[in-house]
Amino acid sequence: MAIIGQGYVGLPLAMAAVDAGWTVIGIDNFEGKVAQINSGKSPVEDISDMQLQIALASGAYRASVDFSSVAKASVITICVPTPLDDKREPDLSLLQSAVSAIAPFVSNETLVVSESTSYPGTLRDVIIPTVDSLKPKDSVKVYFASAPERVNPGDPIWNQKNTPRLVGAVDAASQVKALAFYESICDVAVSVSSPEVAEAAKLLENTFRLVNIALVNEFTQLCASTGVDVHEVIDAASSKPYGFMPFRPGVGVGGHCIPVDPLYLTWWARQNGGRAEFVEKADSINHAMPKYVAQRALALVDPSVDKPRVLILGVAYKPGVRDIRETPVAALRDFLIGQGVDVAWHDPIVASWGDSQSVDLKWECDVAILATYQPGMDVVQLIKRGTKILDCTNSGLNGENISSI
Ligand SMILES: NC(=O)c1ccc[n+]([C@@H]2O[C@H](COP(=O)([O-])OP(=O)(O)OC[C@H]3O[C@@H](n4cnc5c(N)ncnc54)[C@H](O)[C@@H]3O)[C@@H](O)[C@H]2O)c1
């Protein structure tokens, strides 16, 4: 099989497929990443160097920049990013370029699956017409399906194998092929009636998270303004054995999925003459959180301090990953800088971020904002020093210098 895109989704898929007995070529257009992978150094946290090296040594896997090698594949999966553009609308340019690059080499009887998250209709209206117009003339039959990836980087329990996979194909023959493929690498493949159902389900899953996080972020602000401990309230509500699922407040939402995918939904709604107003509102509530957090932190600083120094702890969008895509900490930092604050950040697993570097915890500050509690982060050192800390992570840290959002 061939996997296009060897990132957070594509590389774990490649390893899962190797484990299931497939011979895999991982294609990526980023030469540096291909070289790194082939040298046995994993670019993603979920795959260890050792696991990658074993797969490489077995001969069952290698990475390449050569799209023509997909000609040998009976299954091609597409796992390239689907971000937002400057207008915060779907940017399918990487997906389109990946599809255009593979299309001339898609062999007859090949199954092409899109795992990239996108709006309903992407497989049918974007991917299939491109492959059909560029494929070799003797590739009479190509099978197509959508099987959106659900991987949760850094999750110790749920992975490619044990997370059920939605599979929706364009026709019955494609569905049979796609189900057989996913049943070979996943414990459960869930058949749905069309690619649009699979694509829409993926958007619903991540929008569900976005709106619940927004709800709790809004609720947090209400509780804080009235002196009620939101975490105690969430714990209390969680004692209900049905109909409630706890979400925790934070600096906002980050990563390549939760802040992005719901905007594919709002865009899709507008394209179809509707509005997803509830989702738009949730997006704007989450976007306002960095400012709220900054204001809460600055309120902890002695008013006589002229130019406050704020240390942000953790810049990745969630603990255990180095991924800083869409991190809400960027807006937090920018807001603080806009207020004339001297800002530094510390993250034990993110060495550099743009043109700035992680500072030592000894960096003197008036207040520290615990944005992402990374493994190996020595917050206790700050507590012992008496540094004021605004905890945005519900970490359970105790001390008179610790406040919680
Ligand atoms: N990261 C997640 O947690 C996650 C979870 C579920 C679904 N997804 C979805 O999976 C898709 C991929 O996300 P990701 O996090 O793996 O991205 P990623 O950035 O980690 O990896 C994507 C890889 O694709 C490569 N690439 C980009 N354009 C290419 C092209 N035209 N041809 C070949 N390679 C190309 C990049 O160099 C990169 O290595 C997205 O649609 C995303 O929404 C991501």
XYZ file of N, CA, C and O and ligand atoms in Angstrom, residues 4-10 27-30 33 67 79-82 94 97-98 115-117 149-153 202 256-257 261 317 323 325, ligand 1:
184
model
N -0.021 8.644 1.450
C 0.447 9.969 1.052
C 0.364 10.897 2.255
O -0.722 11.153 2.783
N 1.517 11.412 2.685
C 1.595 12.229 3.898
C 2.074 11.361 5.045
O 1.409 10.392 5.425
N 3.255 11.675 5.589
C 3.827 10.865 6.668
C 3.955 11.691 7.950
O 5.043 11.885 8.492
N 2.801 12.200 8.397
C 2.789 13.009 9.615
C 2.123 12.285 10.756
O 2.240 11.058 10.899
N 1.393 13.043 11.580
C 0.742 12.487 12.765
C -0.236 11.373 12.417
O -0.483 10.487 13.227
N -0.827 11.444 11.218
C -1.779 10.427 10.807
C -1.095 9.347 9.960
O -1.239 8.153 10.203
N -0.351 9.788 8.945
C 0.182 8.844 7.963
C 1.222 7.887 8.500
O 1.211 6.694 8.151
N 4.697 8.133 1.250
C 5.131 9.223 0.353
C 4.902 10.564 1.032
O 3.824 10.796 1.595
N 5.892 11.413 0.965
C 5.744 12.756 1.517
C 6.525 13.707 0.617
O 7.591 13.343 0.098
N 5.975 14.904 0.416
C 6.678 15.836 -0.470
C 7.728 16.680 0.258
O 8.358 17.537 -0.343
N 7.906 16.420 1.552
C 8.888 17.158 2.336
C 10.140 16.280 2.448
O 10.187 15.336 3.229
N 11.761 15.456 5.824
C 11.043 14.489 6.665
C 11.270 13.063 6.158
O 11.483 12.140 6.950
N 6.307 10.026 -6.156
C 4.877 9.685 -6.282
C 4.631 8.536 -7.260
O 3.627 7.855 -7.170
N -3.334 11.138 3.448
C -3.295 11.629 4.845
C -2.552 12.963 4.889
O -1.607 13.131 5.661
N -2.948 13.892 4.058
C -2.250 15.189 4.022
C -3.086 16.230 4.777
O -4.287 16.053 4.981
N -2.449 17.327 5.188
C -3.180 18.316 5.985
C -4.307 18.991 5.208
O -4.217 19.195 3.993
N -5.350 19.343 5.953
C -6.483 20.092 5.401
C -6.711 21.291 6.327
O -7.618 21.265 7.173
N -3.349 21.422 -0.450
C -2.404 20.304 -0.257
C -3.057 18.991 -0.682
O -2.420 18.136 -1.302
N -3.123 18.940 -4.432
C -1.824 18.680 -5.062
C -1.416 17.225 -4.852
O -0.824 16.600 -5.746
N -1.759 16.656 -3.693
C -1.430 15.242 -3.460
C -2.206 14.351 -4.434
O -1.646 13.414 -5.019
N -8.254 9.810 4.007
C -8.353 9.823 5.474
C -8.317 11.250 5.991
O -8.548 11.495 7.181
N -7.979 12.202 5.118
C -7.904 13.601 5.547
C -9.299 14.091 5.919
O -10.286 13.749 5.269
N -9.357 14.933 6.945
C -10.641 15.498 7.362
C -11.066 16.566 6.358
O -10.264 17.417 5.980
N -9.600 9.678 9.522
C -8.734 9.260 10.632
C -9.246 9.839 11.947
O -9.721 10.969 11.993
N -9.138 9.039 13.020
C -9.583 9.512 14.336
C -8.459 9.517 15.359
O -8.725 9.597 16.555
N -7.221 9.413 14.896
C -6.104 9.273 15.835
C -6.050 10.455 16.805
O -6.391 11.585 16.459
N -5.645 10.163 18.022
C -5.550 11.175 19.070
C -4.105 11.159 19.575
O -3.767 10.408 20.483
N -3.224 11.982 18.956
C -1.797 11.891 19.295
C -1.557 11.961 20.800
O -2.167 12.765 21.502
N -17.145 12.766 10.871
C -15.864 13.273 11.396
C -16.015 14.734 11.843
O -15.524 15.131 12.906
N -4.427 20.486 14.926
C -4.867 20.534 13.544
C -6.343 20.164 13.389
O -6.882 20.202 12.298
N -7.005 19.809 14.499
C -8.371 19.271 14.344
C -9.464 20.150 14.961
O -10.296 20.687 14.245
N -11.565 21.786 12.056
C -12.625 20.994 11.416
C -14.015 21.630 11.532
O -14.789 21.611 10.561
N -0.209 22.434 21.970
C -1.651 22.592 22.182
C -2.219 21.607 23.193
O -3.319 21.805 23.702
N 3.476 19.356 19.089
C 2.715 20.018 18.027
C 2.216 21.388 18.506
O 1.474 21.478 19.489
N 0.747 23.539 16.262
C -0.196 24.069 15.271
C -1.460 24.586 15.952
O -2.039 23.909 16.789
N -3.169 15.248 13.868
C -4.295 14.701 14.298
O -4.500 14.524 15.497
C -5.370 14.250 13.320
C -6.370 13.389 13.790
C -7.358 12.963 12.924
C -7.366 13.434 11.621
N -6.396 14.290 11.195
C -6.456 14.733 9.807
O -5.485 14.013 9.072
C -4.931 14.826 8.037
C -3.421 14.885 8.183
O -3.086 15.515 9.413
P -1.693 15.313 10.136
O -1.889 15.811 11.534
O -1.174 13.930 9.929
O -0.768 16.333 9.352
P 0.831 16.400 9.436
O 1.201 17.791 9.060
O 1.340 15.838 10.708
O 1.319 15.432 8.283
C 0.984 15.628 6.958
C 2.159 15.281 6.076
O 1.735 15.465 4.724
C 2.819 16.011 3.991
N 2.258 16.651 2.809
C 1.653 17.858 2.698
N 1.239 18.059 1.446
C 1.607 16.961 0.743
C 1.462 16.592 -0.602
N 0.846 17.384 -1.476
N 1.959 15.401 -0.984
C 2.583 14.585 -0.107
N 2.751 14.890 1.189
C 2.251 16.062 1.608
C 3.496 16.942 4.961
O 4.852 17.163 4.602
C 3.371 16.173 6.275
O 4.499 15.364 6.521
C -5.637 16.169 8.155
O -6.745 16.198 7.301
C -6.108 16.176 9.600
O -7.249 17.000 9.782
C -5.386 14.692 12.017
